[in-house]
Coordinates of C-alpha atoms in Angstrom, one line a residue:
M1 CA 148.1 -30.4 -28.1
S2 CA 145.8 -33.4 -27.8
I3 CA 144.6 -35.6 -31.0
L4 CA 141.1 -34.1 -30.6
T5 CA 142.5 -30.5 -30.5
W6 CA 144.6 -31.0 -33.5
T7 CA 141.6 -32.9 -35.3
W8 CA 139.4 -30.1 -34.6
I9 CA 141.8 -27.4 -36.0
A10 CA 142.6 -29.4 -39.2
V11 CA 139.0 -30.4 -40.0
G12 CA 137.7 -27.0 -39.1
F13 CA 140.1 -25.2 -41.0
T14 CA 139.6 -27.5 -44.4
F15 CA 135.7 -27.2 -43.9
A16 CA 136.1 -23.4 -43.8
I17 CA 137.8 -23.6 -47.0
Y18 CA 135.5 -25.8 -48.7
I19 CA 132.5 -23.5 -47.5
G20 CA 134.2 -20.5 -48.5
I21 CA 134.8 -21.9 -52.0
A22 CA 131.4 -22.9 -52.3
I23 CA 130.0 -19.5 -51.5
W24 CA 132.4 -17.8 -53.9
S25 CA 131.6 -20.1 -56.7
R26 CA 127.9 -20.8 -56.0
A27 CA 126.0 -21.8 -59.2
K28 CA 123.8 -19.2 -60.8
S29 CA 122.7 -21.0 -64.0
T30 CA 122.2 -24.4 -64.9
G31 CA 125.2 -24.3 -66.8
D32 CA 127.1 -23.6 -63.9
F33 CA 125.5 -26.1 -61.9
Y34 CA 125.8 -29.1 -64.3
V35 CA 129.3 -28.6 -65.9
A36 CA 130.8 -25.2 -64.5
E37 CA 130.0 -23.2 -67.8
K38 CA 132.9 -25.5 -69.4
R39 CA 135.6 -22.8 -68.0
V40 CA 137.7 -25.0 -65.9
H41 CA 141.5 -25.1 -66.7
P42 CA 142.9 -28.8 -67.5
I43 CA 145.2 -28.8 -64.5
A44 CA 142.4 -27.8 -62.2
N45 CA 140.0 -30.3 -63.7
G46 CA 142.6 -33.0 -63.5
M47 CA 142.8 -32.2 -59.5
A48 CA 139.1 -32.3 -59.5
T49 CA 138.9 -35.5 -61.4
G50 CA 141.7 -36.9 -59.0
A51 CA 139.6 -35.9 -56.0
D52 CA 136.4 -37.2 -57.6
W53 CA 138.0 -40.5 -58.5
M54 CA 140.0 -41.2 -55.0
S55 CA 136.9 -41.5 -52.7
A56 CA 137.0 -43.0 -49.4
A57 CA 137.4 -46.2 -50.9
S58 CA 140.9 -45.1 -52.2
F59 CA 141.8 -43.1 -49.3
I60 CA 140.5 -45.1 -46.3
S61 CA 139.8 -48.7 -47.3
M62 CA 141.8 -49.8 -50.4
A63 CA 145.3 -49.9 -48.4
G64 CA 143.2 -51.6 -45.3
L65 CA 141.9 -54.2 -47.8
I66 CA 145.3 -54.9 -49.3
S67 CA 146.7 -55.1 -45.7
F68 CA 144.6 -58.0 -44.9
M69 CA 144.4 -59.5 -48.2
G70 CA 148.0 -59.2 -49.2
R71 CA 148.5 -60.1 -53.2
D72 CA 144.9 -60.7 -53.6
G73 CA 144.3 -56.9 -52.9
S74 CA 146.1 -55.9 -55.8
M75 CA 143.0 -56.4 -57.8
Y76 CA 141.5 -53.0 -56.7
L77 CA 144.8 -51.3 -57.4
M78 CA 144.9 -52.9 -61.3
G79 CA 141.2 -52.4 -61.6
W80 CA 140.9 -48.9 -60.7
T81 CA 143.9 -47.7 -62.3
G82 CA 143.6 -49.6 -65.3
G83 CA 139.9 -48.5 -65.3
Y84 CA 140.9 -44.8 -65.5
V85 CA 143.2 -45.3 -68.4
L86 CA 140.2 -47.1 -70.4
L87 CA 137.9 -44.4 -69.6
A88 CA 140.2 -41.5 -70.5
M89 CA 141.5 -43.1 -73.8
L90 CA 138.5 -45.0 -75.1
L91 CA 135.3 -43.1 -74.1
A92 CA 135.7 -39.6 -72.7
P93 CA 136.9 -37.8 -76.0
Y94 CA 134.0 -39.3 -77.8
L95 CA 131.4 -38.5 -75.1
R96 CA 132.9 -34.9 -74.9
K97 CA 132.6 -34.6 -78.7
Y98 CA 129.2 -35.7 -78.9
G99 CA 128.2 -32.8 -76.3
K100 CA 125.9 -34.7 -73.8
F101 CA 127.1 -34.1 -70.3
T102 CA 125.2 -36.9 -68.6
V103 CA 125.1 -40.7 -69.4
P104 CA 121.3 -40.8 -69.5
Q105 CA 121.2 -37.8 -71.8
F106 CA 123.9 -39.6 -74.2
V107 CA 121.9 -42.9 -74.3
G108 CA 118.6 -41.1 -74.7
D109 CA 119.9 -39.1 -77.9
R110 CA 121.9 -41.9 -79.2
Y111 CA 119.4 -44.5 -79.0
Y112 CA 116.6 -42.0 -80.2
S113 CA 114.3 -43.1 -77.0
N114 CA 113.1 -41.4 -73.9
A115 CA 112.3 -44.9 -72.6
A116 CA 116.1 -45.8 -73.1
R117 CA 116.7 -42.5 -71.3
V118 CA 114.5 -43.3 -68.2
V119 CA 116.3 -46.7 -68.0
A120 CA 119.6 -45.1 -68.0
L121 CA 119.0 -42.6 -65.4
L122 CA 117.5 -45.2 -63.2
C123 CA 120.5 -47.2 -63.5
A124 CA 122.7 -43.9 -62.7
I125 CA 120.7 -43.3 -59.7
F126 CA 121.0 -47.0 -58.4
V127 CA 124.8 -47.0 -59.2
S128 CA 125.4 -43.5 -57.6
F129 CA 123.1 -44.4 -54.5
T130 CA 125.5 -47.7 -53.9
Y131 CA 128.6 -45.8 -54.2
V132 CA 127.9 -42.9 -52.1
A133 CA 126.9 -45.3 -49.3
G134 CA 130.5 -46.1 -49.1
Q135 CA 131.4 -42.4 -48.9
M136 CA 129.2 -41.7 -46.1
R137 CA 130.3 -45.0 -44.3
G138 CA 134.0 -43.4 -44.3
V139 CA 132.8 -40.1 -43.2
G140 CA 131.4 -41.9 -40.2
V141 CA 134.3 -44.0 -39.5
V142 CA 136.6 -40.8 -39.2
F143 CA 134.0 -38.7 -37.3
S144 CA 133.5 -41.6 -34.8
R145 CA 137.3 -41.9 -34.0
F146 CA 138.8 -38.5 -34.4
L147 CA 136.0 -36.1 -33.0
E148 CA 134.7 -38.7 -30.7
V149 CA 131.1 -39.0 -31.9
D150 CA 128.9 -41.8 -32.8
I151 CA 129.3 -43.2 -36.3
N152 CA 125.8 -42.2 -37.2
A153 CA 126.2 -38.8 -35.7
G154 CA 129.3 -38.5 -37.7
V155 CA 127.4 -39.4 -41.0
L156 CA 125.0 -36.6 -40.2
I157 CA 127.7 -34.0 -39.8
G158 CA 129.1 -35.2 -43.3
M159 CA 125.5 -34.9 -44.9
A160 CA 125.1 -31.3 -43.6
I161 CA 128.7 -30.3 -45.1
V162 CA 127.9 -32.0 -48.7
F163 CA 124.6 -30.7 -48.7
F164 CA 125.8 -27.1 -48.4
Y165 CA 128.2 -26.8 -51.0
A166 CA 126.8 -29.5 -53.5
V167 CA 123.4 -28.0 -53.5
L168 CA 124.9 -24.2 -53.3
G169 CA 127.8 -24.5 -55.8
G170 CA 126.5 -27.1 -58.2
M171 CA 129.5 -28.4 -60.6
K172 CA 131.2 -25.1 -60.4
G173 CA 131.4 -25.0 -56.5
I174 CA 132.2 -28.7 -56.4
T175 CA 134.9 -28.5 -58.8
Y176 CA 136.9 -25.8 -57.3
T177 CA 136.2 -27.5 -53.6
Q178 CA 137.5 -30.8 -55.1
V179 CA 140.8 -28.9 -56.1
A180 CA 141.2 -28.0 -52.4
Q181 CA 140.2 -31.4 -51.2
Y182 CA 142.7 -33.0 -53.5
C183 CA 145.5 -30.9 -52.1
V184 CA 144.2 -32.0 -48.7
L185 CA 143.9 -35.7 -49.3
I186 CA 147.3 -36.2 -51.2
I187 CA 149.3 -34.2 -48.5
A188 CA 147.5 -36.2 -45.8
Y189 CA 148.0 -39.6 -47.5
L190 CA 151.8 -39.2 -48.3
I191 CA 153.4 -37.4 -44.8
P192 CA 152.5 -40.5 -42.5
A193 CA 154.1 -42.7 -45.6
F194 CA 157.1 -40.7 -45.9
F195 CA 157.5 -40.8 -41.9
I196 CA 156.8 -44.5 -41.4
S197 CA 159.1 -45.6 -44.5
M198 CA 161.9 -43.4 -43.1
M199 CA 161.5 -45.2 -39.7
L200 CA 161.4 -48.7 -41.1
T201 CA 163.8 -48.6 -44.0
G202 CA 165.7 -45.5 -43.9
N203 CA 164.5 -44.5 -47.2
P204 CA 161.8 -41.7 -47.3
I205 CA 160.1 -42.5 -50.4
P206 CA 157.6 -45.3 -49.6
Q207 CA 157.6 -46.7 -53.2
L208 CA 161.2 -47.5 -52.8
G209 CA 160.9 -48.4 -49.1
F210 CA 158.4 -50.9 -49.9
G211 CA 161.0 -52.9 -51.9
S212 CA 163.9 -52.2 -49.6
Q213 CA 165.4 -53.9 -46.5
L214 CA 164.5 -52.9 -42.8
S215 CA 167.1 -50.6 -41.4
H216 CA 169.1 -51.7 -38.2
D217 CA 166.6 -49.1 -36.3
G218 CA 163.3 -50.4 -38.1
A219 CA 164.2 -54.1 -37.3
Q220 CA 165.0 -52.9 -33.6
L221 CA 161.7 -51.2 -33.8
L222 CA 159.5 -54.3 -34.8
G223 CA 161.7 -56.9 -33.0
T224 CA 162.8 -58.7 -36.0
S225 CA 165.8 -59.7 -37.9
P226 CA 166.7 -57.7 -40.7
G227 CA 165.5 -58.1 -44.2
Y228 CA 163.4 -57.1 -47.0
V229 CA 159.8 -55.5 -45.9
L230 CA 157.9 -58.1 -47.4
D231 CA 159.9 -61.3 -46.5
V232 CA 159.7 -60.1 -43.0
L233 CA 156.1 -59.6 -43.2
D234 CA 155.9 -63.2 -45.1
G235 CA 157.6 -64.6 -42.3
I236 CA 155.3 -62.9 -39.5
H237 CA 152.1 -64.3 -41.4
R238 CA 153.6 -67.7 -41.3
D239 CA 154.5 -67.8 -37.8
L240 CA 150.8 -66.9 -36.8
G241 CA 149.3 -69.4 -39.3
F242 CA 148.2 -66.8 -42.1
P243 CA 148.9 -67.5 -45.7
A244 CA 152.3 -65.5 -46.9
Y245 CA 151.5 -62.0 -47.4
S246 CA 152.8 -62.0 -51.0
H247 CA 150.9 -65.2 -52.1
G248 CA 147.1 -65.1 -52.9
V249 CA 144.4 -67.5 -51.9
R250 CA 141.5 -66.4 -53.7
P251 CA 140.5 -68.1 -57.0
T252 CA 142.3 -66.8 -60.0
I253 CA 138.9 -66.3 -62.0
D254 CA 137.7 -64.4 -59.3
I255 CA 140.8 -62.1 -59.2
F256 CA 140.2 -61.5 -63.1
F257 CA 136.6 -60.8 -62.8
I258 CA 136.9 -58.3 -60.1
T259 CA 139.8 -56.5 -61.7
F260 CA 138.0 -56.2 -65.0
A261 CA 134.7 -55.4 -63.3
L262 CA 136.5 -52.5 -61.6
M263 CA 138.1 -51.3 -64.9
V264 CA 135.1 -51.2 -67.1
G265 CA 132.9 -50.3 -64.2
T266 CA 135.1 -47.0 -64.1
A267 CA 134.3 -46.6 -67.7
G268 CA 130.7 -46.5 -67.0
L269 CA 130.9 -44.1 -64.0
P270 CA 128.7 -41.2 -64.6
H271 CA 130.4 -39.1 -61.8
V272 CA 133.7 -39.1 -63.6
I273 CA 132.5 -39.1 -67.1
I274 CA 130.6 -35.7 -66.3
R275 CA 134.0 -34.2 -65.4
F276 CA 135.2 -34.2 -69.1
F277 CA 132.6 -31.8 -69.9
T278 CA 133.7 -28.9 -67.4
V279 CA 136.5 -27.9 -69.9
P280 CA 136.4 -25.3 -72.8
K281 CA 137.9 -27.9 -75.6
I282 CA 137.9 -31.5 -76.5
R283 CA 141.7 -31.3 -76.3
D284 CA 141.6 -30.0 -72.8
A285 CA 139.4 -32.9 -71.8
R286 CA 142.5 -35.0 -73.2
S287 CA 144.8 -32.8 -71.4
S288 CA 143.0 -33.0 -68.0
A289 CA 142.6 -36.9 -68.3
G290 CA 146.5 -37.0 -68.5
W291 CA 147.0 -34.8 -65.4
A292 CA 144.3 -36.8 -63.6
L293 CA 146.2 -39.8 -64.1
L294 CA 149.4 -38.2 -62.8
F295 CA 147.5 -36.9 -59.7
I296 CA 146.0 -40.4 -59.2
A297 CA 149.2 -42.3 -59.6
I298 CA 150.8 -40.6 -56.8
L299 CA 148.3 -41.9 -54.1
Y300 CA 147.8 -45.4 -56.0
T301 CA 151.5 -46.2 -56.2
T302 CA 152.0 -45.5 -52.5
A303 CA 149.0 -47.5 -51.2
P304 CA 150.8 -51.1 -51.3
A305 CA 153.7 -49.6 -49.1
V306 CA 150.9 -48.2 -46.7
A307 CA 149.3 -51.5 -46.3
A308 CA 152.7 -53.5 -45.8
F309 CA 154.0 -50.9 -43.2
A310 CA 150.5 -50.8 -41.4
R311 CA 150.2 -54.5 -41.5
T312 CA 153.7 -55.2 -40.0
N313 CA 153.2 -52.6 -37.4
F314 CA 149.8 -53.5 -36.4
I315 CA 150.8 -57.5 -35.7
K316 CA 153.9 -56.5 -33.6
T317 CA 152.1 -53.9 -31.5
V318 CA 149.1 -56.1 -30.7
H319 CA 150.1 -59.8 -30.9
N320 CA 151.1 -61.6 -27.3
K321 CA 150.6 -58.2 -25.6
T322 CA 148.6 -57.9 -22.6
Y323 CA 145.7 -55.2 -22.6
E324 CA 147.6 -53.1 -19.9
T325 CA 150.7 -53.1 -22.2
A326 CA 148.7 -52.7 -25.5
P327 CA 149.5 -49.3 -27.4
Q328 CA 147.1 -46.6 -26.7
W329 CA 145.7 -46.9 -30.2
V330 CA 143.9 -50.0 -29.3
K331 CA 142.2 -48.3 -26.4
N332 CA 141.3 -45.2 -28.7
W333 CA 139.7 -47.4 -31.3
E334 CA 137.9 -49.5 -29.0
A335 CA 135.8 -46.7 -27.9
T336 CA 134.2 -46.6 -31.3
G337 CA 133.4 -50.4 -31.6
L338 CA 135.9 -50.9 -34.6
V339 CA 138.6 -52.4 -32.3
A340 CA 137.7 -55.4 -29.7
W341 CA 139.5 -58.1 -27.9
V342 CA 138.2 -61.0 -26.0
D343 CA 140.2 -63.0 -23.9
K344 CA 138.9 -66.5 -25.0
N345 CA 141.8 -68.7 -23.0
N346 CA 141.7 -66.4 -19.9
D347 CA 145.6 -65.9 -20.1
G348 CA 145.6 -61.9 -20.3
V349 CA 147.2 -62.1 -23.4
I350 CA 146.0 -60.7 -26.8
T351 CA 146.1 -63.5 -29.6
Y352 CA 145.8 -62.7 -33.0
A353 CA 145.3 -65.5 -35.4
P354 CA 143.4 -66.6 -38.4
G355 CA 139.7 -66.5 -38.1
A356 CA 136.9 -64.3 -37.4
P357 CA 136.9 -63.7 -33.4
F358 CA 133.1 -62.7 -33.3
K359 CA 129.8 -63.5 -35.0
G360 CA 129.4 -60.8 -37.3
K361 CA 130.8 -57.2 -35.6
P362 CA 131.7 -57.0 -32.1
S363 CA 128.5 -56.6 -29.8
F364 CA 129.3 -54.6 -26.8
D365 CA 127.9 -54.6 -23.4
A366 CA 127.8 -50.7 -22.9
T367 CA 128.4 -50.7 -19.2
A368 CA 130.4 -53.8 -18.2
K369 CA 134.2 -54.0 -18.2
G370 CA 136.2 -57.2 -18.4
Q371 CA 139.0 -58.2 -15.6
F372 CA 141.5 -56.3 -17.6
G373 CA 139.7 -53.3 -18.0
E374 CA 138.5 -54.2 -21.8
R375 CA 135.0 -53.7 -23.0
V376 CA 133.1 -56.8 -22.8
V377 CA 131.9 -58.3 -26.2
T378 CA 128.8 -60.6 -26.0
N379 CA 129.0 -62.2 -29.4
A380 CA 132.4 -64.0 -29.2
L381 CA 132.9 -67.2 -31.3
T382 CA 134.8 -70.0 -29.5
D383 CA 135.8 -72.4 -32.5
N384 CA 139.2 -70.5 -33.2
Q385 CA 141.9 -69.0 -31.5
N386 CA 141.7 -65.6 -32.8
E387 CA 140.9 -62.9 -30.0
F388 CA 141.4 -59.5 -31.7
Y389 CA 139.2 -57.8 -34.1
I390 CA 140.0 -54.9 -36.2
D391 CA 137.7 -53.0 -38.8
R392 CA 139.8 -53.0 -42.3
D393 CA 138.5 -49.5 -43.0
I394 CA 140.3 -48.1 -40.0
M395 CA 143.8 -49.2 -41.0
V396 CA 144.8 -46.2 -43.2
L397 CA 143.4 -44.0 -40.5
A398 CA 144.8 -45.8 -37.4
N399 CA 148.3 -46.1 -39.2
P400 CA 149.8 -42.9 -37.7
E401 CA 148.8 -44.0 -34.4
I402 CA 150.1 -47.3 -34.6
A403 CA 153.5 -45.8 -35.9
K404 CA 153.2 -43.4 -33.0
L405 CA 153.6 -40.2 -35.3
P406 CA 152.6 -36.8 -33.8
N407 CA 149.2 -35.8 -33.0
W408 CA 149.3 -33.4 -35.8
V409 CA 149.9 -36.0 -38.4
I410 CA 147.0 -38.0 -37.2
A411 CA 144.6 -35.1 -37.3
L412 CA 145.8 -34.4 -41.0
V413 CA 145.0 -37.9 -42.0
A414 CA 141.4 -37.6 -40.5
A415 CA 141.3 -34.2 -42.6
G416 CA 142.4 -36.3 -45.7
G417 CA 139.9 -38.9 -45.2
L418 CA 137.1 -36.4 -44.9
A419 CA 138.3 -34.7 -47.8
A420 CA 138.4 -38.2 -49.9
A421 CA 135.0 -39.1 -48.9
L422 CA 133.3 -35.9 -49.3
S423 CA 134.7 -35.0 -52.7
T424 CA 133.4 -38.2 -54.5
A425 CA 130.1 -37.9 -52.5
A426 CA 129.6 -34.5 -53.8
G427 CA 130.0 -35.7 -57.3
L428 CA 127.6 -38.5 -57.1
L429 CA 125.0 -36.4 -55.6
L430 CA 125.4 -34.1 -58.7
V431 CA 124.8 -37.1 -60.9
I432 CA 121.7 -38.1 -59.0
S433 CA 120.5 -34.2 -59.1
A434 CA 121.3 -33.8 -62.9
S435 CA 119.4 -37.4 -63.6
I436 CA 116.4 -36.2 -62.0
S437 CA 116.4 -32.5 -63.0
H438 CA 117.8 -32.5 -66.3
D439 CA 117.3 -36.1 -67.9
L440 CA 113.6 -36.9 -66.2
M441 CA 112.0 -33.5 -65.5
K442 CA 113.5 -31.4 -68.4
G443 CA 114.2 -34.1 -70.8
V444 CA 111.1 -36.4 -70.4
I445 CA 108.3 -34.9 -68.5
S446 CA 108.5 -31.1 -69.1
P447 CA 110.7 -30.1 -71.8
N448 CA 109.6 -26.5 -71.8
M449 CA 110.5 -25.9 -68.0
S450 CA 112.4 -22.8 -67.4
E451 CA 116.1 -22.6 -66.4
K452 CA 115.2 -21.2 -63.1
A453 CA 112.6 -24.2 -62.3
E454 CA 115.2 -26.6 -63.6
L455 CA 117.9 -25.4 -61.0
L456 CA 115.2 -25.5 -58.1
W457 CA 114.6 -29.1 -59.2
A458 CA 118.4 -30.1 -59.3
R459 CA 118.8 -28.5 -55.9
C460 CA 115.8 -30.3 -54.5
S461 CA 116.7 -33.4 -55.7
A462 CA 120.2 -33.0 -54.3
G463 CA 118.7 -32.5 -50.9
V464 CA 116.6 -35.6 -51.1
A465 CA 119.7 -37.5 -52.4
V466 CA 121.6 -36.3 -49.5
C467 CA 119.0 -37.8 -47.1
I468 CA 118.9 -41.0 -48.9
A469 CA 122.8 -41.3 -48.9
G470 CA 123.0 -40.5 -45.4
Y471 CA 120.7 -43.7 -44.7
F472 CA 122.7 -46.1 -46.7
G473 CA 125.9 -44.6 -44.7
I474 CA 124.2 -45.5 -41.4
N475 CA 123.3 -49.1 -42.8
P476 CA 126.0 -49.9 -45.2
P477 CA 126.1 -53.4 -46.7
G478 CA 129.9 -53.9 -46.3
F479 CA 133.4 -52.3 -46.0
V480 CA 133.8 -49.0 -47.9
A481 CA 135.8 -50.7 -50.7
Q482 CA 133.4 -53.6 -50.9
V483 CA 130.5 -51.3 -51.1
V484 CA 132.4 -49.4 -54.0
A485 CA 133.3 -52.3 -55.8
F486 CA 129.4 -53.4 -55.9
A487 CA 128.8 -49.9 -57.6
F488 CA 131.5 -50.7 -60.2
G489 CA 129.8 -53.9 -60.9
L490 CA 126.4 -52.4 -61.3
A491 CA 128.0 -49.7 -63.6
A492 CA 130.0 -52.2 -65.7
S493 CA 126.9 -54.3 -66.2
S494 CA 124.6 -51.6 -67.1
F495 CA 126.4 -48.7 -68.8
F496 CA 129.7 -49.8 -70.1
P497 CA 128.0 -52.0 -73.1
V498 CA 125.7 -49.4 -74.3
I499 CA 128.2 -46.5 -74.0
I500 CA 130.8 -48.8 -76.0
M501 CA 128.3 -49.9 -78.6
G502 CA 126.8 -46.5 -78.8
V503 CA 130.1 -45.1 -80.0
F504 CA 131.6 -47.9 -82.0
S505 CA 128.4 -49.6 -83.6
K506 CA 125.9 -48.0 -85.8
R507 CA 123.6 -51.1 -86.0
T508 CA 123.0 -51.0 -82.1
S509 CA 119.3 -50.3 -81.8
K510 CA 117.1 -48.6 -78.9
E511 CA 115.6 -52.2 -78.0
G512 CA 119.0 -53.8 -77.9
A513 CA 120.3 -51.2 -75.5
M514 CA 117.4 -51.2 -73.2
A515 CA 117.0 -54.9 -73.1
G516 CA 121.1 -55.1 -72.5
M517 CA 120.8 -52.6 -69.6
I518 CA 117.9 -54.2 -67.8
V519 CA 119.4 -57.8 -68.1
G520 CA 122.8 -56.7 -67.0
I521 CA 121.9 -54.5 -63.9
V522 CA 119.1 -56.8 -62.7
F523 CA 121.3 -60.0 -63.0
T524 CA 124.2 -58.3 -61.2
A525 CA 122.0 -56.6 -58.3
A526 CA 120.1 -59.7 -57.8
Y527 CA 123.4 -61.7 -57.5
I528 CA 124.9 -59.2 -55.0
I529 CA 121.6 -58.8 -53.1
Y530 CA 121.4 -62.6 -52.6
F531 CA 124.8 -63.3 -51.3
K532 CA 125.0 -60.0 -49.1
F533 CA 121.3 -59.9 -47.7
V534 CA 119.1 -62.7 -48.5
N535 CA 121.9 -65.7 -47.7
P536 CA 124.9 -64.2 -46.5
G537 CA 125.9 -67.5 -44.9
A538 CA 126.3 -68.8 -48.6
N539 CA 128.9 -66.2 -49.5
N540 CA 131.7 -68.3 -50.3
A541 CA 133.6 -69.8 -53.1
S542 CA 132.0 -73.0 -53.0
N543 CA 128.6 -71.5 -53.8
W544 CA 129.5 -68.8 -56.1
W545 CA 128.8 -69.2 -59.9
F546 CA 132.0 -70.4 -61.5
G547 CA 133.9 -69.5 -58.3
I548 CA 132.9 -65.7 -59.0
S549 CA 132.2 -63.5 -55.9
P550 CA 129.5 -60.7 -55.6
E551 CA 132.1 -58.1 -56.1
G552 CA 133.2 -59.6 -59.6
I553 CA 129.9 -60.5 -60.9
G554 CA 129.6 -57.4 -62.8
T555 CA 131.9 -58.6 -65.4
L556 CA 129.2 -61.5 -66.2
G557 CA 126.6 -59.1 -66.1
M558 CA 128.5 -57.1 -68.7
I559 CA 128.8 -60.1 -70.8
F560 CA 125.1 -60.8 -70.6
N561 CA 124.4 -57.1 -71.4
F562 CA 126.8 -57.2 -74.6
V563 CA 125.2 -60.5 -75.8
V564 CA 121.6 -59.3 -75.4
T565 CA 122.1 -55.9 -76.9
Y566 CA 123.8 -57.4 -79.8
V567 CA 121.1 -60.1 -80.3
V568 CA 118.0 -58.0 -79.7
S569 CA 119.8 -55.2 -82.2
K570 CA 119.9 -58.1 -84.8
V571 CA 116.3 -58.6 -84.9
T572 CA 115.1 -55.4 -84.4
P573 CA 115.1 -52.5 -86.9
P574 CA 118.0 -50.5 -87.2
P575 CA 118.5 -46.8 -86.0
P576 CA 117.5 -44.0 -88.4
E577 CA 119.8 -42.8 -91.0
E578 CA 120.8 -39.7 -89.2
I579 CA 121.8 -41.6 -86.0
Q580 CA 124.1 -43.8 -88.1
E581 CA 125.6 -40.9 -89.5
L582 CA 126.1 -39.2 -86.2
V583 CA 127.7 -42.1 -84.6
G584 CA 129.9 -42.5 -87.6
S585 CA 131.1 -38.9 -87.3
L586 CA 132.3 -39.3 -83.6
R587 CA 135.0 -41.1 -84.2
Y588 CA 136.7 -38.4 -87.0
P589 CA 137.8 -34.8 -87.0
K590 CA 135.1 -32.5 -87.9
T591 CA 137.2 -31.2 -91.0
L592 CA 136.7 -35.1 -92.4

């Protein structure tokens, strides 16, 4: 069967499961909608947390970024995995003990102020919308290739699916849907990795194959001499004029700031924090955190191998090939606009080299074809030799095609990419919904609102949020992982300091918390907006503050937040005595 037929089967089957679970577990109360009545088993919650955590950035984009950035891409691995450990050990148990299942609710109660609560919910909405834009972009990329529809149409289809099970099922429906989605995405990620590792190294375990030598068959397949995978890839890079794959070129300070922003941003992400309230006990929260770390590690330890294998296969199957002899995957993805070739020297051969082949993304003439049958691109750059463009977000999705794996494997990867994107999008939309219905309407504007009215507000808010998320998915500000990195930076600069100081500092006042959040998120957002939208031409290391990129500026925003919160708290009245006693009790067992 064709890839399209297999994809319709895989996607249709998995979507039917998701919708069936949503109908079975539909929310009947606000407790169901927000925290699944706190009845989820720790192992199931660990799987759901893993799916919530491993978004389109993890499944689709992370290995793609590593494959293009080499060693520098490790900051995404270190930041996201280290951040989850930080969240699970440092914050989640205390927030679970406090009993407030949204970050704005915690901020409002801990800092004894509805104004602080409103500032926190505005930050939560801003962070969540930035994050969900990356997920919708991932959905569009998958649909555009494998179901042969326009990217924008793919985003609209994803919106409809998320709307159905998020609005109908709430946290209860989302949780059990995410258990199914985790199973789909992890199987879809591992099977191609097993295949390709076996083909290239003779070792079916990709984590081990990554550090192994190419087998005799693998070397013949690539047309190279036998050697260790990374040594071979380094040699290929040097021959083409790229820096060695295992060496970094990004400023060290930027690597550190991005990694740290991803770590502490994790600890401030509201859609992950809320997962620790869906289990019956605090002990279960710790247990589900451990299970989630195990489930997450399975994918994250596989990603470097996937990146290296994909990069090697990609270069060897494209460079110095004519358009006629180029593999079929090039022509398949060319139709989506995410792959393009322009023959700058008129030799009929694809040259892959350093530098951007086009000014921005390829701009196509919809009807014209070149002399070799390729799509005509109208915005080619002539100041470098590179003739081939490939969108970084497609590397994992195209990897099975590049390696010529069976069509059913290619379709499975498509289903896995959709599972990763939709699972996180649903969690983020629930945060937005809870922020508006529970924190704003019920908590501030109308405290006497009935449960039925609150549930209606929650569902309406989720519906509006889906529409806004779809817009950002159609008009994304960058690659999936880049957009998600911005969201982590915004979370780091806004939430992390006030949560940490709210748990560990009795003296932190409401004025300090509000001032810190505002300064942190405004500075970080302004820096990102300037370099990504206002003056993108200046987005390079020579113009960044201290060599810190927009992806890493959240760390500096976090530092500003800490300083402002501390200073303002020192010069304003201390919190009431009962608040200070409550903060002190958070870190000790109830028996004490």
